[in-house]
Coordinates of C-alpha atoms (C1' of nucleotides) in Angstrom, one line a residue:
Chain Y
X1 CA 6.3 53.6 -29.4
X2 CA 5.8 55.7 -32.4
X3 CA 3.1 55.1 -35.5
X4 CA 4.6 52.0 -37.1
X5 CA 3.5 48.8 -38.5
X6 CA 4.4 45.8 -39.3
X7 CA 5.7 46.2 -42.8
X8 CA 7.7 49.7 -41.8
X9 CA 9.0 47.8 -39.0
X10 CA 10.3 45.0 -40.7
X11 CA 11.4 47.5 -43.5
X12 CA 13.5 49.3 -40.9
X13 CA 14.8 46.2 -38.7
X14 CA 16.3 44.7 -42.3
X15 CA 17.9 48.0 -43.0
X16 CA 20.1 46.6 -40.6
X17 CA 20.9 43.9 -41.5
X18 CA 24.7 43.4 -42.0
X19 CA 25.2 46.2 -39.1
X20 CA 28.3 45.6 -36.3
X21 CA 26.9 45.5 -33.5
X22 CA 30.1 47.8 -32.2
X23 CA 29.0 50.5 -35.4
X24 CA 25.4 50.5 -34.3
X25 CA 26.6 50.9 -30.3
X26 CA 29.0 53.8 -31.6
X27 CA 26.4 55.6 -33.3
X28 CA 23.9 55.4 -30.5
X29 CA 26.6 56.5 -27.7
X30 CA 26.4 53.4 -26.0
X31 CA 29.1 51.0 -24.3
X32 CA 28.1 47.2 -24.8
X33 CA 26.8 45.2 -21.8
X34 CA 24.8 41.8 -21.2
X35 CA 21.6 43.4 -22.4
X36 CA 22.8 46.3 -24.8
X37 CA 22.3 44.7 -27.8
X38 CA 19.0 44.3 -27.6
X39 CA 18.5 47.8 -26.6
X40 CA 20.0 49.0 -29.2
X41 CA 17.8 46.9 -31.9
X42 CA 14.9 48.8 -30.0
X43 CA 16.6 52.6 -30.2
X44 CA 17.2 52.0 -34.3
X45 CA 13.7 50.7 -34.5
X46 CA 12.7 54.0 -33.4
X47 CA 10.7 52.5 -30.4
X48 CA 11.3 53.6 -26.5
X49 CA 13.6 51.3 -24.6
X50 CA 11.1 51.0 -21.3
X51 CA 10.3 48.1 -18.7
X52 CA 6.8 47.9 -18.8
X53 CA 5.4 44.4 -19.0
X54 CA 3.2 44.5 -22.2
X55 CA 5.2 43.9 -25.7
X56 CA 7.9 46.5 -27.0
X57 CA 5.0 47.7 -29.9
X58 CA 1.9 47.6 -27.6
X59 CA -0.3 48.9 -30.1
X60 CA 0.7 46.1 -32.8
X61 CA 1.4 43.8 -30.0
X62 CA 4.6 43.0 -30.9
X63 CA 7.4 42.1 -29.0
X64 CA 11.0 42.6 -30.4
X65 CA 13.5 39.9 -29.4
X66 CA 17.4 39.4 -30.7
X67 CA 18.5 35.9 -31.6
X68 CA 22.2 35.0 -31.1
X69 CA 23.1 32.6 -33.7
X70 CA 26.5 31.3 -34.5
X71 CA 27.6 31.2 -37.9
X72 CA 27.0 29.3 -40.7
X73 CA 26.5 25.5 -40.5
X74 CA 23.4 26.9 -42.4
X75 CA 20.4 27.8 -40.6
X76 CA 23.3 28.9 -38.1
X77 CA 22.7 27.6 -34.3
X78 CA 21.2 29.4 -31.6
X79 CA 23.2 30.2 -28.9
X80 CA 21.2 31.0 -25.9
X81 CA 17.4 30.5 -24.5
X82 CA 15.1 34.0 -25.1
X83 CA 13.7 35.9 -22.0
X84 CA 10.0 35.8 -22.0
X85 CA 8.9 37.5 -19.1
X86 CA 9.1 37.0 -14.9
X87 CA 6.6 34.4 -13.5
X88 CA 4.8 36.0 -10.0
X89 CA 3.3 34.1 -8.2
X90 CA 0.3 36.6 -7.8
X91 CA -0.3 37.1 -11.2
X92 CA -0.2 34.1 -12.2
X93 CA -3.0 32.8 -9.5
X94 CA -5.2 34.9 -11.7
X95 CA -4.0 34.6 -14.9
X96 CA -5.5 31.9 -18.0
X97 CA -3.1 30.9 -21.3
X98 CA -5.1 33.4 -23.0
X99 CA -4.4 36.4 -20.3
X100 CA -1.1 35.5 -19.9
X101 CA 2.0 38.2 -20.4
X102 CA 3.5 34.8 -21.9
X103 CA 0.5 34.7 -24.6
X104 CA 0.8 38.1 -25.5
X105 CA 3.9 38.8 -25.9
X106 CA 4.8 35.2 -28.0
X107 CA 1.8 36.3 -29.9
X108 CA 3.7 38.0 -32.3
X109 CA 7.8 38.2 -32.1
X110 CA 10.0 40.3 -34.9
X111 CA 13.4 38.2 -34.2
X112 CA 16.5 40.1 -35.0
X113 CA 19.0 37.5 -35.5
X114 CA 22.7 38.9 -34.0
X115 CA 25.4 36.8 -35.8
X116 CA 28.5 35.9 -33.7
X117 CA 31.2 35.5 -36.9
X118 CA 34.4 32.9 -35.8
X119 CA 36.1 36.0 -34.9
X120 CA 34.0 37.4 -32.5
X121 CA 32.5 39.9 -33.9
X122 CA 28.8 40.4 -34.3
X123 CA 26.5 41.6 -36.8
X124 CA 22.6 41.7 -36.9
X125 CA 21.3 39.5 -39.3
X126 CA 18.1 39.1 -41.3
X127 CA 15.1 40.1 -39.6
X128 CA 11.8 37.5 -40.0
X129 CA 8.3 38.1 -37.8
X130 CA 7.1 34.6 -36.0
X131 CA 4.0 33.6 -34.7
X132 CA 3.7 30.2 -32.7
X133 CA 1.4 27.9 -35.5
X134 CA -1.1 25.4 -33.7
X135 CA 1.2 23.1 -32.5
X136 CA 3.8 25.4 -31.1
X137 CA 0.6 27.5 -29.0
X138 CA -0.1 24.2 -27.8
X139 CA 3.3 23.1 -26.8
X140 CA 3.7 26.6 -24.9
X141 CA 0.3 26.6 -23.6
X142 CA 0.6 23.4 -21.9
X143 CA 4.2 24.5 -20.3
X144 CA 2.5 27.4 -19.3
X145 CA -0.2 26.3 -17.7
X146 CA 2.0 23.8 -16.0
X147 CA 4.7 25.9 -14.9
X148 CA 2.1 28.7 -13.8
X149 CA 0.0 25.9 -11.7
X150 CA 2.9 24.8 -9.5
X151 CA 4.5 28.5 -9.3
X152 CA 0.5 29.7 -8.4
X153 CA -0.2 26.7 -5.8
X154 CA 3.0 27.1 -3.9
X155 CA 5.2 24.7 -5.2
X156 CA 8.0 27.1 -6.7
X157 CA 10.4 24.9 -4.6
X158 CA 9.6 21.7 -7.1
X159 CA 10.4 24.0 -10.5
X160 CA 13.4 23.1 -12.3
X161 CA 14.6 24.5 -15.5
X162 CA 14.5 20.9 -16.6
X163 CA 10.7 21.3 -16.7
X164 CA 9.0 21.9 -20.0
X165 CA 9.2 21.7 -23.3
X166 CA 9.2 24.6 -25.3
X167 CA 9.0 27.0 -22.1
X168 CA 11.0 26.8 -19.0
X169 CA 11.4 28.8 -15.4
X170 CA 14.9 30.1 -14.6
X171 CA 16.0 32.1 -11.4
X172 CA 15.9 35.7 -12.3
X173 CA 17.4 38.4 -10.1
X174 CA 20.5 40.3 -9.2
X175 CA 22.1 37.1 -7.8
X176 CA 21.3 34.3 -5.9
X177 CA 20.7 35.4 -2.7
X178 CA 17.8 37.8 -3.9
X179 CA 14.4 35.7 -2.7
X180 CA 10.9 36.7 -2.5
X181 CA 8.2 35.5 -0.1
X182 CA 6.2 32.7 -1.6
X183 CA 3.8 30.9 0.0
X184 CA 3.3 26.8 0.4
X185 CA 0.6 24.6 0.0
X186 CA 0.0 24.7 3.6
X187 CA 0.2 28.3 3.7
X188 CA 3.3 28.8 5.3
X189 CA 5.4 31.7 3.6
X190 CA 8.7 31.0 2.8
X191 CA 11.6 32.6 0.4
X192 CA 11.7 31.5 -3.0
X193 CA 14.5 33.3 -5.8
X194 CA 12.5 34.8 -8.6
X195 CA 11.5 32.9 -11.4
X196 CA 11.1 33.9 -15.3
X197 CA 10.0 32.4 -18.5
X198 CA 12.7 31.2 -20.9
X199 CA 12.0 29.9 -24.9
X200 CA 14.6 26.9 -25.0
X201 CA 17.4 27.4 -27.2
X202 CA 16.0 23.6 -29.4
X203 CA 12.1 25.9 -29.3
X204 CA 13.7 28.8 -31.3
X205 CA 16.1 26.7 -33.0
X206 CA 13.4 24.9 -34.8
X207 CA 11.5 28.0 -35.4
X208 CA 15.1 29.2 -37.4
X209 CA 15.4 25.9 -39.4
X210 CA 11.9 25.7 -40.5
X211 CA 12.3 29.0 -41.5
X212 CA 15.6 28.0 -43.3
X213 CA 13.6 25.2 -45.0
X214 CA 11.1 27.2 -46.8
Chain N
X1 CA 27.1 -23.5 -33.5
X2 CA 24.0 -26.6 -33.4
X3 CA 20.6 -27.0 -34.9
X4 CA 18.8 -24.6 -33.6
X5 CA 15.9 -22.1 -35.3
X6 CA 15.0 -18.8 -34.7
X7 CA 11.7 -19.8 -33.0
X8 CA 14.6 -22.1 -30.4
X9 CA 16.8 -19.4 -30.3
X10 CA 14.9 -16.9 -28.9
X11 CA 13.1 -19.8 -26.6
X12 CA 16.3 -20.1 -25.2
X13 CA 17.5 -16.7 -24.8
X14 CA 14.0 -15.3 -23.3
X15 CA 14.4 -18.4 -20.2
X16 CA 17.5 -15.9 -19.5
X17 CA 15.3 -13.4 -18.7
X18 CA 15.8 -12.4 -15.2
X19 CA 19.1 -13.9 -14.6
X20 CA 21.7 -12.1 -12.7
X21 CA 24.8 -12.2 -14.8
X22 CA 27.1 -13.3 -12.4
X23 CA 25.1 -16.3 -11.8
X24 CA 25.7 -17.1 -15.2
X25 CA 29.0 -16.9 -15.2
X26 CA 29.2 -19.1 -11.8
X27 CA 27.5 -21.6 -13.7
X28 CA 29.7 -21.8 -16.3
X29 CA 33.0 -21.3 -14.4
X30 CA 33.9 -17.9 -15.8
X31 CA 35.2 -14.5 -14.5
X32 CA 33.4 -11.6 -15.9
X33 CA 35.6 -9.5 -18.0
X34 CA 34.5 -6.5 -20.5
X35 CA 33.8 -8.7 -23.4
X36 CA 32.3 -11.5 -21.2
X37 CA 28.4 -10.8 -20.9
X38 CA 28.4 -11.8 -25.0
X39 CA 30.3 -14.8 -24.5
X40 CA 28.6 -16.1 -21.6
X41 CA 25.2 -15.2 -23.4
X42 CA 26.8 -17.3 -26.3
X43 CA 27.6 -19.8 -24.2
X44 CA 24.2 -20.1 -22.4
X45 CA 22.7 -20.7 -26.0
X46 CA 24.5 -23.2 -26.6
X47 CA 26.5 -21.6 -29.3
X48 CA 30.2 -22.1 -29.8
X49 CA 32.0 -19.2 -28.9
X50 CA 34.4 -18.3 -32.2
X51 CA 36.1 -15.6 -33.8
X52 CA 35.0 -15.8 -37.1
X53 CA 33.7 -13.1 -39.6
X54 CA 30.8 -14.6 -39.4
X55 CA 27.4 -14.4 -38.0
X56 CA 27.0 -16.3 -34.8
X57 CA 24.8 -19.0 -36.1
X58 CA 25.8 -18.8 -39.7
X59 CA 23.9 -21.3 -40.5
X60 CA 20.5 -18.9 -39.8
X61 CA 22.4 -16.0 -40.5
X62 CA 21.4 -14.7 -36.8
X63 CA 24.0 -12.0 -34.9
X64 CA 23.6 -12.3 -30.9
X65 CA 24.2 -9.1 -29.6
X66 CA 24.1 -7.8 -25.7
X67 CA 22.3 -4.3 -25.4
X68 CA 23.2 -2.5 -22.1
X69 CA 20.5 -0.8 -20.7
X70 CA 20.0 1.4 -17.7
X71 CA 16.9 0.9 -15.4
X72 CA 13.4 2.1 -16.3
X73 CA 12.7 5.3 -17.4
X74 CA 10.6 3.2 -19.6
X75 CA 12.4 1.7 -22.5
X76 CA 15.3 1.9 -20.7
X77 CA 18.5 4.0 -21.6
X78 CA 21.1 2.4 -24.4
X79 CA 24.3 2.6 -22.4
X80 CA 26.7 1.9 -25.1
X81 CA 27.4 1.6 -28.7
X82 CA 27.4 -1.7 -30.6
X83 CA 30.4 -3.3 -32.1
X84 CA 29.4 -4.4 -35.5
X85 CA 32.9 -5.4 -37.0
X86 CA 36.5 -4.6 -38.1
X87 CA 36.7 -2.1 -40.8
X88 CA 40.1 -3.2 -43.2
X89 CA 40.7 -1.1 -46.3
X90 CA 41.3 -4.5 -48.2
X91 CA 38.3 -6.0 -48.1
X92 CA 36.1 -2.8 -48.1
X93 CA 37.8 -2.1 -51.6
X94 CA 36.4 -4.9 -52.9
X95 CA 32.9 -4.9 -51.4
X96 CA 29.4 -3.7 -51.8
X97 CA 26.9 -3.2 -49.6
X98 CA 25.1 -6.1 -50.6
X99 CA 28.2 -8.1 -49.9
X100 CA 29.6 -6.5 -46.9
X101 CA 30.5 -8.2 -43.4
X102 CA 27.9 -5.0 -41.7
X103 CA 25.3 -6.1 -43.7
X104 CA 25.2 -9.6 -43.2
X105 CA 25.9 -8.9 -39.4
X106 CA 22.7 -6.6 -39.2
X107 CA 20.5 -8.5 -41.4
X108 CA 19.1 -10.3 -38.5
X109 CA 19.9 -9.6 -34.8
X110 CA 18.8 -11.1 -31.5
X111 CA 19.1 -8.5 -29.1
X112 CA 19.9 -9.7 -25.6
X113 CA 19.3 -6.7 -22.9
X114 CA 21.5 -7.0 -20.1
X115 CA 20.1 -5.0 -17.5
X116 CA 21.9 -2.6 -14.8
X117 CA 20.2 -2.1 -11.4
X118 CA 20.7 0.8 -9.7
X119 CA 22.7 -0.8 -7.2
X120 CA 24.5 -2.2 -9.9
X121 CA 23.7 -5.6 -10.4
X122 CA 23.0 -6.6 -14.0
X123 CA 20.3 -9.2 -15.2
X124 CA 19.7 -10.3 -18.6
X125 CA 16.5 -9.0 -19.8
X126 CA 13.9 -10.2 -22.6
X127 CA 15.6 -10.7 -25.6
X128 CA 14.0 -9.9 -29.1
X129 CA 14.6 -10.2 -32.7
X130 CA 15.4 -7.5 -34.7
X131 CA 16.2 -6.6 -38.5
X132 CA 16.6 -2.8 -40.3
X133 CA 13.6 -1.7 -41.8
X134 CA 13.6 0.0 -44.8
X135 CA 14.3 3.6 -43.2
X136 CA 16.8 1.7 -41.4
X137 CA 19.0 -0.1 -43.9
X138 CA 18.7 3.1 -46.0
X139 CA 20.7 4.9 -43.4
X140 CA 22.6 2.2 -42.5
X141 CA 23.9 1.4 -46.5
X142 CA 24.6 5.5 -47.1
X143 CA 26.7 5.8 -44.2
X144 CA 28.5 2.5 -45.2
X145 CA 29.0 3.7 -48.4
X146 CA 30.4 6.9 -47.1
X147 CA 32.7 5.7 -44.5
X148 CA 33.8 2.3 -46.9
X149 CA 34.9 4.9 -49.4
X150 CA 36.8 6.8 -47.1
X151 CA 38.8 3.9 -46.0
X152 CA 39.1 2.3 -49.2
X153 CA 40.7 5.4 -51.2
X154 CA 43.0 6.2 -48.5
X155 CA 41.5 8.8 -46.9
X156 CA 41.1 7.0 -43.4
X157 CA 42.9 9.7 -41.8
X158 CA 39.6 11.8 -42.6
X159 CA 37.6 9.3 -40.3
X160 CA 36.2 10.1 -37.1
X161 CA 33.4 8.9 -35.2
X162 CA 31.4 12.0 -35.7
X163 CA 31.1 10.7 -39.1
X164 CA 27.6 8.5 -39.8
X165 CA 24.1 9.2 -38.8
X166 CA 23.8 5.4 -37.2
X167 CA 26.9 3.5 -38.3
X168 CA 30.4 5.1 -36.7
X169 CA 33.6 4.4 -36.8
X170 CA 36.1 3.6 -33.8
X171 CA 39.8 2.7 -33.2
X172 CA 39.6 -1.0 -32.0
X173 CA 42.8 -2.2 -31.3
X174 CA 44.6 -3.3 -28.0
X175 CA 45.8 0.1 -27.7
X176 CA 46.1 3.4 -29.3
X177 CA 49.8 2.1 -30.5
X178 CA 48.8 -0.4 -32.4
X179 CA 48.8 0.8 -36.4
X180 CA 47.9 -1.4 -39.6
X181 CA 49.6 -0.3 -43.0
X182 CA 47.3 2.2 -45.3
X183 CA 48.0 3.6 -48.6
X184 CA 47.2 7.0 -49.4
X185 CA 45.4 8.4 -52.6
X186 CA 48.8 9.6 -53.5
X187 CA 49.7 5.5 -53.2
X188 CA 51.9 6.5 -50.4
X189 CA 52.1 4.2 -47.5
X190 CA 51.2 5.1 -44.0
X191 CA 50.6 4.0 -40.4
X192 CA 46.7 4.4 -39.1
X193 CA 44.6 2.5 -36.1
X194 CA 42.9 -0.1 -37.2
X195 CA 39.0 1.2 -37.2
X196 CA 35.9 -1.1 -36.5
X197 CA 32.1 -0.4 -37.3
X198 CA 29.6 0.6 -34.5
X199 CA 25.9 1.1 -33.9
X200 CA 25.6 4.5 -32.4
X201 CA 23.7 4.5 -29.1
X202 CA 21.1 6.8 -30.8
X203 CA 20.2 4.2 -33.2
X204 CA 20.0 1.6 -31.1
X205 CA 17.9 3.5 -28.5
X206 CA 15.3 3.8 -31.3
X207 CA 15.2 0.3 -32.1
X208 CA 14.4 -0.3 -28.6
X209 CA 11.6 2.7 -28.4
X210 CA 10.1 1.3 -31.1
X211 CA 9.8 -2.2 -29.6
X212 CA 8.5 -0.4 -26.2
X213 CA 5.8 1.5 -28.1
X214 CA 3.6 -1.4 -29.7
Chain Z
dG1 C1' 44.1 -10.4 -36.5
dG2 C1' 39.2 -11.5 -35.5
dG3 C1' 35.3 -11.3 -31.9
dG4 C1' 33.1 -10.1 -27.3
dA5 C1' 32.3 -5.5 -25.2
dT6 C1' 33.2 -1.4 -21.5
dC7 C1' 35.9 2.5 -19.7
dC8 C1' 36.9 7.3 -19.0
dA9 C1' 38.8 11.9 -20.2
dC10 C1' 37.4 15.3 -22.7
dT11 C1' 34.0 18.2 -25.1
dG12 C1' 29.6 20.3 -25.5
dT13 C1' 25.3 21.5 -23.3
dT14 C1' 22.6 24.1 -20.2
dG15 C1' 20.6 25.2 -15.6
dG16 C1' 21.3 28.5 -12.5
dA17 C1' 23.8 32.9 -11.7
dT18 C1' 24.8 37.2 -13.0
dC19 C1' 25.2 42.0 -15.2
dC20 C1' 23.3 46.7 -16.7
dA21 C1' 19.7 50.2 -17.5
dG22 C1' 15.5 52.3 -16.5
Chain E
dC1 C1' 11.5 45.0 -9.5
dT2 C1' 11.0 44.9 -14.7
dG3 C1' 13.2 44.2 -19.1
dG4 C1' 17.3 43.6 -22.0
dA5 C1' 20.2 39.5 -22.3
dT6 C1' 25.0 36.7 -21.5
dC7 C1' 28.1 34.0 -18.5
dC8 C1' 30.1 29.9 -16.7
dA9 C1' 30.6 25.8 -13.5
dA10 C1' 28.6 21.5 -13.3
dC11 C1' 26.8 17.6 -15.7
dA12 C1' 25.8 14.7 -19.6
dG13 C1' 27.2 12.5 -23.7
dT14 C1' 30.5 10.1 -26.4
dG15 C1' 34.9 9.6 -29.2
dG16 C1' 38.9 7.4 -28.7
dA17 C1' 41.3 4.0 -25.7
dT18 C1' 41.3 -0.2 -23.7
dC19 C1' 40.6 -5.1 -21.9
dC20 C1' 40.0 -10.2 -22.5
dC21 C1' 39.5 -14.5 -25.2
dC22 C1' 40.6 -17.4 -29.2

DNA sequence: GGGGATCCACTGTTGGATCCAG
DNA sequence: CTGGATCCAACAGTGGATCCCC
């Protein structure tokens, strides 16, 4: 997290642009895994790869997010939902749509397209900021609030990634026996697997072909 | 096919409202086969069940059509496609769209829903008149004109059903065996399936959403 | 062959599971 | 336990095949 705005990091994330994925691995030192890619987009950015919860660019507030697209048939199609953050159920007892970790770090997303080309390979694409307009806030505040209220009141057991619009809850952990203790609307505890925010794949897809559009 | 209006017509079909179909087909002696909702529907109108190119009641220029649906979740889920008619590159060289068999055949529907429980039984449902908007016969004309030029300059072999935003076409034949004569754009005979038009099932869920939301 | 449709195997989608690093 | 994501078995959707009547 080093003295950059928007404009240098935008500058820097199209610089590259065109980049294997494999070339920009090799030149960090890095071996490829589930997560690497996005890692790497945040070493050549310059920023530090950490796990805190706030965005990747606290001071700008902006979060940095790869975007697998396929190739071509134009706007190219997105491939997979985006990670948002994990949904606890203390946190979000407290929390309002404007507080939320959801909030802030949608607030303002430099996506980093990673092309998958028919043979495989990958590339990074052409970087593009987003902010959700009006109507996309309200979409994602209403999953939110939602989504928070039956995770926050105990009913973690009813959520279904099937739920929401724009923002769904998925399992998130090591596997599927990992649980943590929840608590039910009768205050009983019981285990619950941990839950996390996902953008659905059509959410971002949209956001790519109005981009395309323009 | 007797003297009957559109105002009769639908008086009729809407008294089937609520009838199992397998009473139906008691009452008129019949065994239920996959074709035989539509006949015993054409039956119960008192239409004369034919195989012409024509409309059902020519006369009005009306198409009786069944519309499977699956139960509630409001509208109601299209279950299938909608055979419109046979597709033969003869005719569709010489046709426009003002002239064509799809046309006429859409230009004025009655739309008979035949309803399946859960448990499996099917009822007729309320029927209801329909006819393509503007929108609608736009679409509809541009993918006729698409797939009628296909199939009239011998390049049927190019078809799929993937092909057309609301009209498709199929294979319909008794089985995949059966081939009709073509002719190239080289003016070289060869063997392809006989094709038909269809509604897709996204179309004609709209139609029906439509309906359900006045 | 025309008309009346439905069936079902395959493909494409995605919800839930998983993997790695810090 | 967080953040970075991708994997893949199960399910939903539908393209092509099929069935019956005239």
């Amino acid at each position: 997290v080093d003295p950059v705005d928007e404009v240098e990091l935008l500058a820097r994330a199209r610089r590259l642009a065109g980049q294997p994925v494999s070339t920009l691995a090799d030149a960090h030192g890095r071996r490829l895994h589930k997560g690497g890619v996005g890692e790497l987009v945040e070493l050549a950015l310059g920023l530090t790869v950490s796990s805190a919860p706030e965005p990747d660019v606290a001071a700008l507030g902006v979060e940095v997010k790869t975007l697998p697209l396929a190739p071509e048939p134009f706007p190219g199609r997105v491939r997979e939902s985006t990670w948002v953050c994990s949904a606890s159920p203390g946190s979000l007892l407290e929390e309002t749509w404007a507080q939320s970790r959801v909030r802030k770090k949608l607030a303002r997303v430099l996506f980093v397209p990673v092309v998958t080309a028919p043979a495989g390979e990958r590339r990074l694409g052409t970087a593009f900021f987003w902010s959700p307009d009006d109507a996309e806030e309200a979409i994602l505040r209403a999953d939110w609030e939602d989504l928070s209220d039956l995770i926050a009141h105990g009913l973690g057991f009813a959520v279904t990634a099937r739920r929401g619009q724009a923002l769904q809850l998925r399992p998130k952990a090591r596997n599927a026996a990992v649980r943590r203790t929840a608590v039910d609307v009768a205050g009983e505890r019981y285990a619950l697997a941990p839950q996390g925010f996902y953008l659905r794949r059509t959410f971002t897809q949209a956001i790519v072909e109005r981009l395309f559009a323009r």
